[in-house]
Structures are given as structure tokens and as C-alpha cells.
Amino acid sequence: MPRRELLTGNEAVAQAVALANAQVIGIYPITPQTTIIEKICDLAAKGAFHPRIIHVESEHSAMAAVIGAAFTGARTFTATSSQGLALMHELLHWAGGGRLPIVLANVNRAMAPGWSIWTDQNDSLSQRDTGWMQFYCESAQEVLDTTLLAFRVSERVMVPSMVVLDAFVLSHTSEPTEVPDADTVAQFLPKYEAPYRLDVEKPCSFGALLRPPFYQEVRAKLQEAMEGALKEIDEADQLWRKLTGRGWGIVSGYRHEDADILFVTSATTASTARVVIDRLRVEGIKIGGLKVRVFRPFPFEELRRALAGRRLAIIFDRNLSYGHHGIFAQEIKSALYGWRGAPPVSCYVGGLGGRDVTPESIEGMVRRSLGERNGELFSWVR
Amino acid sequence: MYTKPRLQGRPIWHVPDEEIYSKGHLACPGCGVAISARLALKILGRKTILVVPACCFAVIDGPFPHSAAGVPLLHCAFETAAATASGVRAGLASRGDTDTRVVAWAGDGGTYDIGFQALSAAAERNEDILYVCYDNEAYMNTGIQRSGATPFSAWTTTTPAYPGKLEHKKDLGAIMIAHRIPYFATACVSYVDDFLGKFRKAREIRGFRFIHLLSSCSPGWKISEADSIESGFLAVRSRVFPLMEVEDGGSTRRITVNPAPVPVRRYLERQGRFKHLKDGDIDAIQQHVDRRWAELASRFDLPKPAPSHAAPAAARGAFPGADGLARLLQAHAATLSEREREFIRELLSSMWNNPAYASQSDQDLVGLAITLSQLAGSF
Ligand SMILES: Cc1ncc(C[n+]2csc(CCOP(=O)(O)OP(=O)(O)O)c2C)c(N)n1
Ligand code: SF4
Ligand SMILES: [Mg+2]
């Protein structure tokens, strides 16, 4: 029987990792991720699962250690935030390029300087091109379910996964969360059998020099796997819906069917946006919401379908590529380019370093977009 | 070809015939790390996984789809050998495999410098891995740049001569010993018997083990390819690179080979990387080496002659002089070159009063020395 518990986003990650029976976990503290590894140690100490926990001296070594373990065919996990994720950068490529099904939880935290422990997405989005899938979550339940899904999909396509959650707003707030039972998880997430691993019976090298005739071919296979992952994510989502009644989609809409205008965003901002959408609907504004949950692989088709024939898309980014603009906005526009059904797009950037994104600020974006638009690349939400 | 003698008794550093490390690797001729890998793998055996960061050895093993190692080899990021090996160990353990040997095999740059943090942490956690640092005293793979292991005054492309490197080599041994790990040793293939014995010992110990290999490099040291083994002999005899061993977190500390010393000048003058040195520089280096040796000798046990009760039949006296040696080698005189004779002399001197060979006849010992010297020199 599933049980209902009051869990923070971080506790939901830890519960999922225990349910997945992760075998090797590299741990290193950083706010606001730390409570994930604390909870994991607690669950392991209480015998909820029996991982080998490696108490490394840095996030860099945490990722190196789980890479080593993943090469032996073990199910592996680690968690981090901002500075820690940036420190891992070289090894994120190693995990992606090495086709290792590692799952990492990243609690979004703004990058220093100056020091910030509050949320924005520049840390995870800076790792966009490392060959990792990325899932942006909105609730503790979604975090728990997505972490399990990440293991399943990663192990089927041999591409690592990053489960991303907002600092504090999600990592440290509690919500009633359904924790599935072991049988349900077993039907969803079978025991992991690595297709290749370090094996003294079959000695070979992993990661050796790849000369130009080979390198690109190997990377083309990674791209192929990423493209195929969307189907796997969808299938996993359907199966989970069958088993638990819950599914989260690849993108998900809110009051979108008849909407002229879509407010597009990701992660916890999507919850706030729903409140605003309800308010504006009362006024007769035909607005709906669209949440982008899967960022890598990028859901071109799903986005096109969702945005087809709308009068306006308003895209809000809690991140910024300096010298350009919001990263989700750039990517969504790339999906719309040259495509006939493409709506006009109005882009906003705000909420950096944990600045609150309030219903009022979202409403302000909508009203501004409905008025005279001056053709600028994006506007700040102050 | 000399055929391996059948030794009476049981030589404890028996060398397996099986070649695991294959020919066709990409090392320069005479490369110390290729010889080291070949010999070490003979002892470590096929149930070994190597974890190799960026370094010459990563190239030597061969590009995809080739690998010379003969055992699974995981290439890892430059600074991650110790952390990646820790993960491999944990991963194997999660599959119930606790006896495959996990060996991090890294250069001096990957150990002294960029990989040092991860190394220290793995030692502190007492991970059940063997970490081998093959020290060729510079970043060779990138074309001979200074590392923390480069000795004082040595030329590299980033410490041009004159004066070469201005700082002394980092005392990594002292640092590793301070971690109180189960096993620490220095070794060099020139003293192949000592080398094999240390790998055999490290193989059997559980917990964090560290072997520091001096590993010659002809382009980097500017020596002749044929001088690889000789430079190792001179490094040890001049006490630039003392051969030692520390067990049980420091409860035993010994110098394992203590041949008659030679002036440090003899070590330096054979290597182009030191050719700019002036007499005063060499004197300064000699003083530094003497000071370090005095420190070491005060804290470490020096090898003792075999205790008489261990060897009632064959307690050996002093090492034979030139005539005595010629007599011992007489049976093999026809097959040995001048060079080989020199190697064998050096090896025999380190084995002569080693208690491990107390029960062997002098002739058996000579046979073993010949086999070992050919093992070291023939690759
Ligand atoms: C993070 C990182 N920095 C730099 C390099 C470039 N690099 C590759 S091998 C190497 C030198 C290795 O030196 P050492 O560890 O002494 O091994 P050797 O080549 O001498 O055998 C360097 C600097 C790298 N691969 N990764
Ligand atoms: S450069 Fe030196 S260490 Fe590298 S392969 Fe050649 S001899 Fe060996
Ligand atoms: Mg080196």
C-alpha cells in the first residue's frame, strides 16, 4: 500500500532514491541540497535500503566516484546545487559521454558572486550541453515520481538524468506526498542490468582516445539516444499513471484548450501562474498555462502542438544567458522558427537569486504583453 | 636466451611467466612506466581493474579500439583517479565482488598536483584500493612541463635552464605516510626484485595502499633509451630516490635496499635535463640529498644482514668483490653482455642479504638475479 507522508521536496528525492535501491551514492553537502543527503544517510542507517555511501571531499569527487561505480554496473545517485554542480562540470560530460545512467538531483541555487543560496536556474541550465536529460519539477510529489522515472528512463537509454527542483520554495517546503510501495516501484523500475561494464572476464578499456573517425559517430549515438528518450519518458509516464494514477507529461497545460494566450514557464513558477490564470479568466481574458517539464531532450513537437494557433505566447525565464536572454525562451523560439503556426512571443526574465515571483508580477507580465509591445528581446520583471 | 632457473625452496618473490600487459603498446622505447606496468600486472594478476587518468599511460595503452593492459582499464578525468577508483571499488562491492583488485595508476602530475585532493581524501577514507603513482617527474604527456614532482634545478619546458626548477620536489612520501595508511612503498623497476615484492605485499593488504614508482622517461630526462634501468640504479644508489616501505600506518618503517652509495653527481650527469648544472649546484643538491637521507635513516630501519637462525645453511657474508662475482657468473659468462653483468651485479647486491633468499644457494640467487634483470631490461 502506498502511504501518505508530509515531505519536503528534498525528502521526496531521498525517499525515491531509497525506493530505487540506489547502490552507490556519492555525498557532499551544499545548501540547499544538504537535507537530501542527510535524509539518505538517515534512511540507510534505518535499513530502508543498503547503499554504499562514499563520503567524498568535493562534488567533483562525488561525480567521479559515481562514474566509477556506474562503470561497474551499479545504480548510482548524487545530489548537489549551484557551485557544486559547476564544480562537477567536466565530469558531467564524462557521465554523458560515457553513457552512464547516473541520476543527480540538483536543487537550483543562484551562482556566486555574491553568495546566494536562493533559487534560479542558471546552475542547471549552464550544464545544458553535457549530455544529461533535465527534468524541472514543481511539487514534492512530482519530484518523487520524477526521480523514479529518471532512473527508469536513464537505464533504458543509457543517458544520465538531472532532476531539478527550486531552492527552498520546493526543496524545503512540505506537502502531503504519496510514497508508493515497493511492489509498485518494482513494476516500474526493474533491477538494473548494465549492457556493458568493467569485467575482469572481458577485459577492455573504457574512455580511450577516440580519433576523428570515431568520435563523431559515438556522439551521434548519444544524440540518437537523447532523441529516443522522449518516447521512453512518455511510456514511463503512461505506465506510472496506470500504476499510481499520476502522470506529469513532457509539457503540461493548464486551461489551455481554448486559450488565446499561453503563459509558458517551468518549475514552481507554474504553480503561481495557475492562480493568476484563474483570476484573469474571471475577467474574461482567455489565458492558459504551459509548463515545460522536460528540457533535455527538448520537446519540439510537444511544444509546437501546444502553441499551435495561439494569439500570443508569454515566456517567463528564471535564468539568463548574459548577452542574450532567457534560456527557455531561446529554446522555445528555436522550436517555433519557420513554422507556420508559430504565435508571437513575449519574453521576460526575473526571479533571479531567489527574488519572489509573485502573482502580481506574473499578472504584470500578462498585462504588459497585452498592451503595446515595443519589440524588445525581453523585459525584466523587477 | 637464458632459461629461467628452477629454484629450490620457495622464492617469495616468484615471478609469474604469464604476460598480461601486451606488446604493441605505444610507449617510447625504454619508457619506465611500460616496464612497470608489465611487471606490476604479473603480480597483480588478471583479476585487476586499472583506473587511469590523463597521463602518458592513458596514451600508451592504446586508442579505441585497442588496449594493451590485458585487464579492464577505465580512463578517468585527470584529477579523479582516487575518487573514480573509490567508486569502482564501491560498485564492485555492491555486486558482491570484494576481491577484484582496484588499482589507480597515475602520473606524478595527476598525483602530486591536480589529483592530490581526491588522493588525500581516498587515503583518509582508507578506501580499499592500490594507488600507484609512476613518477617521471614532469607532465610528460603534454610535452615535459614542470610538476610538483620535478626535482630542484631540473630543466623542463616551463622551467628553462639555466637555472631550471627553483623549488625542491614535494615530499609526497612524507605526506602519504602522515595519512597513516596500511601500506606505503617506493619502488623502481631497476630493483626489480624489490619492486615485485612490494607489489606482492600491496596486493595482499586491504585498505589504502600507495606505491610511488620512480619511472624513467627518455625524452623528459634527456637520457638514452638504453639508460632507463641504469638511471634507476643511480637514483637509488645516490639516495636521490631511497627505496622504502612503511606498513600498518607507520608501525614499521624500513629502507628496503641500501646499496653502497655513489655521489649524486653520477645520477645527474647522465641526464640532459641537469646538464646545465654548475659544480656549486651539484654540491647543493648533494647536501640536500645527504640531509634527507640522514633524516630518513634516523627514522627508518636499515636492512640488516640475514639473521643466522633464519638461514642456518647459507648465511651470506659480505657481497663479493669483482673476482668473486666473476666466479659466480662464470657459468653464464657467454650469454651476458657487459651491460647485463652490471645490472645483475646491482640486483644481486640488493638481494644478497635479503632474508627472503636465505635458503637459496648462491647459484640459485644468481639465476634469479639474471631472470629478474632480463625481465626489467627486455621490454
Ligand atoms: C583537467 C585537465 N587539465 C589538463 C589536462 C592536460 N593534461 C593531460 S595529461 C597531462 C600531464 C600528465 O602528467 P603526469 O600526470 O605527470 O603523467 P605523464 O604524462 O608524465 O605520464 C596534462 C597536463 C587534462 N587532461 N585535464
Ligand atoms: S614521454 Fe616518457 S613517460 Fe611518456 S611514453 Fe615516452 S618515455 Fe614514457
Ligand atoms: Mg609525469
XYZ file of N, CA and C in Angstrom, chain A residues 94-236:
429
model
N 31.706 13.693 -18.713
C 32.238 12.327 -18.637
C 31.086 11.326 -18.480
N 30.103 11.687 -17.664
C 28.966 10.791 -17.431
C 28.081 10.712 -18.672
N 27.847 11.859 -19.303
C 27.017 11.881 -20.508
C 27.705 11.150 -21.649
N 28.945 11.540 -21.910
C 29.711 10.919 -22.989
C 29.971 9.441 -22.714
N 30.077 9.095 -21.436
C 30.327 7.699 -21.055
C 29.055 6.865 -21.057
N 27.910 7.520 -21.332
C 26.617 6.829 -21.422
C 26.301 6.056 -20.142
N 26.367 6.797 -19.022
C 26.131 6.183 -17.717
C 24.795 6.645 -17.164
N 23.963 5.736 -16.687
C 22.617 6.119 -16.251
C 22.588 6.668 -14.826
N 23.447 7.630 -14.549
C 23.511 8.236 -13.217
C 22.324 9.184 -13.042
N 21.757 9.210 -11.856
C 20.716 10.196 -11.569
C 21.270 11.193 -10.548
N 21.061 12.463 -10.827
C 21.539 13.535 -9.968
C 20.369 14.453 -9.662
N 20.208 14.805 -8.387
C 19.211 15.817 -8.054
C 19.950 17.132 -7.899
N 19.507 18.142 -8.631
C 20.092 19.473 -8.465
C 19.043 20.410 -7.913
N 19.346 20.975 -6.756
C 18.453 21.981 -6.198
C 18.930 23.318 -6.740
N 18.110 23.919 -7.594
C 18.506 25.173 -8.234
C 18.890 26.227 -7.214
N 20.083 26.759 -7.361
C 20.538 27.834 -6.488
C 21.383 28.770 -7.342
N 21.234 30.061 -7.120
C 21.932 31.045 -7.949
C 23.446 30.930 -7.761
N 24.175 31.224 -8.821
C 25.633 31.143 -8.780
C 26.231 32.421 -8.165
N 27.294 32.232 -7.379
C 28.052 33.354 -6.829
C 28.994 33.894 -7.904
N 29.603 35.079 -7.696
C 29.374 36.000 -6.588
C 28.227 36.957 -6.923
N 27.737 37.670 -5.859
C 27.901 37.423 -4.442
C 27.179 36.153 -4.075
N 27.537 35.678 -2.925
C 26.924 34.439 -2.466
C 25.409 34.545 -2.452
N 24.780 33.525 -2.933
C 23.326 33.432 -2.837
C 23.012 31.967 -2.584
N 21.999 31.744 -1.751
C 21.583 30.351 -1.579
C 20.200 30.145 -2.167
N 19.668 31.201 -2.794
C 18.272 31.161 -3.233
C 18.165 30.742 -4.685
N 16.945 30.503 -5.092
C 16.779 29.790 -6.360
C 16.946 30.661 -7.597
N 17.557 30.138 -8.602
C 17.322 30.433 -10.016
C 17.967 29.316 -10.809
N 17.757 29.325 -12.109
C 18.074 28.116 -12.885
C 19.392 28.179 -13.637
N 20.192 29.219 -13.363
C 21.419 29.323 -14.156
C 22.393 28.171 -13.894
N 22.337 27.593 -12.712
C 23.271 26.488 -12.445
C 22.990 25.290 -13.347
N 21.736 24.839 -13.354
C 21.449 23.641 -14.155
C 21.468 23.937 -15.653
N 20.991 25.129 -16.031
C 20.953 25.413 -17.468
C 22.351 25.606 -18.044
N 23.312 25.997 -17.183
C 24.705 26.085 -17.656
C 25.235 24.707 -18.040
N 24.557 23.650 -17.623
C 25.015 22.288 -17.928
C 24.211 21.673 -19.066
N 23.550 22.533 -19.805
C 22.654 22.094 -20.872
C 23.295 21.118 -21.860
N 24.565 21.379 -22.207
C 25.167 20.649 -23.322
C 26.092 19.519 -22.879
N 25.856 18.999 -21.689
C 26.745 17.955 -21.174
C 26.237 16.545 -21.468
N 25.120 16.434 -22.156
C 24.609 15.095 -22.463
C 23.784 14.497 -21.341
N 23.114 15.346 -20.559
C 22.216 14.888 -19.490
C 20.782 15.244 -19.832
N 19.872 14.365 -19.469
C 18.473 14.750 -19.507
C 18.225 15.693 -18.338
N 17.255 16.596 -18.506
C 16.913 17.511 -17.408
C 15.404 17.573 -17.231
N 14.967 17.370 -15.984
C 13.543 17.419 -15.636
C 13.344 18.523 -14.603
N 12.463 19.466 -14.880
C 12.185 20.553 -13.931
C 10.871 20.267 -13.216
N 10.936 20.240 -11.886
C 9.785 19.793 -11.101
C 9.142 20.943 -10.329
N 7.894 20.669 -9.925
C 7.081 21.722 -9.344
C 6.577 21.391 -7.943
N 6.471 20.117 -7.613
C 5.934 19.747 -6.295
C 6.730 18.562 -5.752
N 6.601 18.314 -4.456
C 7.311 17.188 -3.845
C 6.889 15.877 -4.501
N 5.596 15.778 -4.809
C 5.121 14.555 -5.455
C 5.768 14.381 -6.827
N 5.824 15.481 -7.552
C 6.426 15.397 -8.891
C 7.910 15.025 -8.772
N 8.556 15.565 -7.745
C 9.974 15.264 -7.529
C 10.157 13.769 -7.260
N 9.328 13.236 -6.393
C 9.460 11.817 -6.048
C 9.224 10.948 -7.286
N 8.125 11.228 -7.972
C 7.787 10.417 -9.141
C 8.840 10.569 -10.236
N 9.316 11.796 -10.415
C 10.265 12.053 -11.497
C 11.615 11.398 -11.212
N 12.003 11.350 -9.947
C 13.281 10.715 -9.619
C 13.224 9.229 -10.000
N 12.099 8.590 -9.700
C 11.953 7.180 -10.090
C 11.934 7.039 -11.614
N 11.215 7.950 -12.254
C 11.162 7.924 -13.717
C 12.548 8.130 -14.329
N 13.322 9.008 -13.692
C 14.664 9.299 -14.203
C 15.519 8.033 -14.194
N 15.452 7.264 -13.104
C 16.221 6.017 -13.073
C 15.791 5.097 -14.213
N 14.481 4.968 -14.362
C 13.973 4.046 -15.369
C 14.422 4.468 -16.775
N 14.190 5.725 -17.087
C 14.493 6.173 -18.450
C 16.005 6.156 -18.692
N 16.761 6.641 -17.710
C 18.224 6.645 -17.880
C 18.749 5.251 -18.166
N 18.257 4.281 -17.434
C 18.775 2.922 -17.602
C 18.323 2.289 -18.913
N 17.246 2.805 -19.477
C 16.802 2.257 -20.757
C 17.519 2.900 -21.939
N 17.879 4.165 -21.798
C 18.530 4.829 -22.941
C 20.014 5.083 -22.693
N 20.485 4.758 -21.489
C 21.886 4.963 -21.112
C 22.324 6.417 -21.311
N 21.553 7.283 -20.699
C 21.876 8.712 -20.652
C 21.571 9.172 -19.226
N 22.465 9.932 -18.591
C 22.207 10.343 -17.212
C 21.067 11.372 -17.113
N 20.509 11.473 -15.920
C 19.381 12.383 -15.691
C 19.632 13.329 -14.537
N 19.181 14.558 -14.725
C 19.222 15.564 -13.678
C 17.783 15.903 -13.303
N 17.443 15.677 -12.050
C 16.113 16.059 -11.569
C 16.303 17.392 -10.857
N 15.569 18.401 -11.300
C 15.848 19.761 -10.847
C 14.680 20.292 -10.024
N 15.005 20.885 -8.886
C 13.947 21.471 -8.057
C 14.416 22.804 -7.485
N 13.459 23.720 -7.301
C 13.799 25.064 -6.827
C 14.251 25.061 -5.378
N 15.260 25.886 -5.104
C 15.745 26.043 -3.731
C 14.617 26.552 -2.845
N 14.525 25.973 -1.666
C 13.609 26.397 -0.596
C 12.146 26.332 -0.981
N 11.764 27.062 -2.042
C 10.357 27.096 -2.437
C 9.836 25.667 -2.570
N 10.697 24.790 -3.088
C 10.302 23.393 -3.215
C 11.162 22.485 -2.330
N 12.450 22.767 -2.261
C 13.344 21.847 -1.539
C 13.001 21.769 -0.051
N 12.529 22.882 0.507
C 12.331 22.938 1.954
C 10.882 23.177 2.388
N 9.941 23.095 1.453
C 8.541 23.239 1.872
C 7.904 21.855 1.856
N 7.023 21.622 2.826
C 6.437 20.286 2.961
C 5.051 20.226 2.343
N 4.775 19.079 1.749
C 3.442 18.860 1.194
C 3.077 17.401 1.433
N 1.802 17.104 1.525
C 1.408 15.697 1.599
C 1.829 15.016 0.297
N 2.519 13.915 0.431
C 3.082 13.250 -0.737
C 2.812 11.759 -0.623
N 2.428 11.166 -1.717
C 2.178 9.737 -1.687
C 3.480 8.998 -1.993
N 3.850 8.131 -1.067
C 5.066 7.330 -1.261
C 4.610 5.948 -1.718
N 4.976 5.572 -2.939
C 4.485 4.292 -3.445
C 5.094 3.123 -2.677
N 4.438 1.958 -2.758
C 5.020 0.794 -2.085
C 6.047 0.124 -2.992
N 6.812 -0.780 -2.392
C 7.934 -1.400 -3.100
C 7.458 -2.193 -4.316
N 6.289 -2.836 -4.216
C 5.805 -3.633 -5.347
C 5.532 -2.772 -6.564
N 4.902 -1.632 -6.313
C 4.600 -0.715 -7.414
C 5.907 -0.258 -8.064
N 6.872 0.086 -7.215
C 8.150 0.560 -7.755
C 8.821 -0.559 -8.554
N 8.721 -1.787 -8.047
C 9.355 -2.915 -8.746
C 8.742 -3.112 -10.133
N 7.452 -2.845 -10.279
C 6.830 -3.000 -11.602
C 7.282 -1.904 -12.554
N 7.674 -0.789 -11.972
C 8.038 0.367 -12.791
C 9.548 0.386 -13.073
N 10.300 -0.028 -12.087
C 11.759 0.103 -12.159
C 12.413 -1.251 -11.895
N 12.627 -2.044 -12.936
C 13.232 -3.359 -12.725
C 14.688 -3.228 -12.295
N 15.254 -4.311 -11.817
C 16.663 -4.343 -11.428
C 17.508 -3.922 -12.628
N 18.514 -3.141 -12.371
C 19.332 -2.619 -13.467
C 20.391 -3.629 -13.907
N 20.371 -3.957 -15.187
C 21.426 -4.802 -15.755
C 22.182 -3.970 -16.785
N 23.428 -3.616 -16.455
C 24.184 -2.752 -17.361
C 24.517 -3.508 -18.649
N 24.339 -2.852 -19.792
C 24.683 -3.518 -21.054
C 26.190 -3.699 -21.237
N 26.986 -2.917 -20.523
C 28.442 -3.076 -20.560
C 28.983 -2.611 -19.224
N 30.065 -3.212 -18.801
C 30.637 -2.806 -17.523
C 32.071 -3.308 -17.418
N 32.785 -2.805 -16.430
C 34.141 -3.280 -16.153
C 34.022 -4.717 -15.692
N 34.679 -5.617 -16.401
C 34.508 -7.035 -16.111
C 35.831 -7.743 -16.369
N 36.404 -8.314 -15.320
C 37.713 -8.954 -15.491
C 37.641 -10.160 -16.422
N 36.447 -10.688 -16.625
C 36.311 -11.809 -17.576
C 36.365 -11.308 -19.020
N 36.008 -10.062 -19.204
C 36.022 -9.486 -20.563
C 36.781 -8.176 -20.536
N 38.111 -8.270 -20.425
C 38.859 -7.022 -20.256
C 38.777 -6.132 -21.488
N 38.438 -4.892 -21.291
C 38.532 -3.908 -22.364
C 38.650 -2.548 -21.703
N 38.988 -1.549 -22.482
C 39.138 -0.227 -21.881
C 37.905 0.612 -22.184
N 37.621 1.540 -21.271
C 36.503 2.473 -21.439
C 37.064 3.892 -21.451
N 36.680 4.643 -22.444
C 37.062 6.049 -22.462
C 38.407 6.318 -23.120
N 38.910 5.362 -23.900
C 40.223 5.551 -24.531
C 40.149 6.623 -25.618
N 41.312 7.024 -26.051
C 41.435 8.026 -27.109
C 40.532 7.674 -28.287
N 39.697 8.613 -28.686
C 38.813 8.424 -29.842
C 39.314 9.327 -30.957
N 39.778 8.715 -31.997
C 40.289 9.523 -33.092
C 39.120 10.066 -33.927
N 39.392 11.072 -34.777
C 38.302 11.719 -35.506
C 37.342 10.763 -36.236
N 37.798 9.663 -36.797
C 36.802 8.801 -37.460
C 35.758 8.229 -36.501
N 36.089 8.146 -35.217
C 35.163 7.521 -34.272
C 34.368 8.519 -33.450
N 35.040 9.608 -33.044
C 34.445 10.476 -32.028
C 33.025 10.904 -32.410
N 32.906 11.420 -33.605
C 31.605 11.959 -34.003
C 30.540 10.870 -34.064
N 30.954 9.661 -34.440
C 29.987 8.566 -34.509
C 29.443 8.253 -33.118
N 30.355 8.279 -32.135
C 29.940 7.986 -30.765
C 28.985 9.069 -30.267
N 29.277 10.313 -30.616
C 28.405 11.396 -30.189
C 27.069 11.347 -30.924
N 27.093 10.906 -32.163
C 25.834 10.776 -32.907
C 24.937 9.760 -32.208
N 25.542 8.754 -31.613
C 24.744 7.756 -30.891
C 24.128 8.359 -29.627
N 24.876 9.232 -28.990
C 24.322 9.921 -27.818
C 23.106 10.766 -28.232
N 23.261 11.470 -29.329
C 22.149 12.289 -29.833
C 20.935 11.422 -30.141
N 21.194 10.293 -30.776
C 20.119 9.355 -31.110
C 19.403 8.894 -29.833
N 20.199 8.586 -28.818
C 19.622 8.115 -27.554
C 18.779 9.208 -26.919
N 19.275 10.438 -26.973
C 18.524 11.568 -26.426
C 17.196 11.722 -27.152
N 17.250 11.628 -28.462
C 16.009 11.785 -29.233
C 15.015 10.675 -28.891
N 15.537 9.473 -28.744
C 14.674 8.336 -28.402
C 14.127 8.422 -26.985
N 14.788 9.214 -26.150
C 14.399 9.278 -24.741
C 12.997 9.856 -24.560
N 12.589 10.755 -25.452
C 11.263 11.362 -25.285
C 10.169 10.301 -25.297
N 10.341 9.330 -26.179
C 9.356 8.253 -26.268
C 9.388 7.437 -24.970
N 10.590 7.190 -24.477
C 10.730 6.417 -23.230
C 10.112 7.166 -22.050
N 10.312 8.478 -22.044
C 9.746 9.288 -20.957
C 8.230 9.199 -21.011
N 7.696 9.306 -22.229
C 6.255 9.253 -22.393
C 5.711 7.893 -21.944
N 6.385 6.829 -22.366
C 5.938 5.482 -21.983
C 5.990 5.288 -20.469
N 7.088 5.772 -19.882
C 7.241 5.634 -18.431
C 6.126 6.399 -17.718
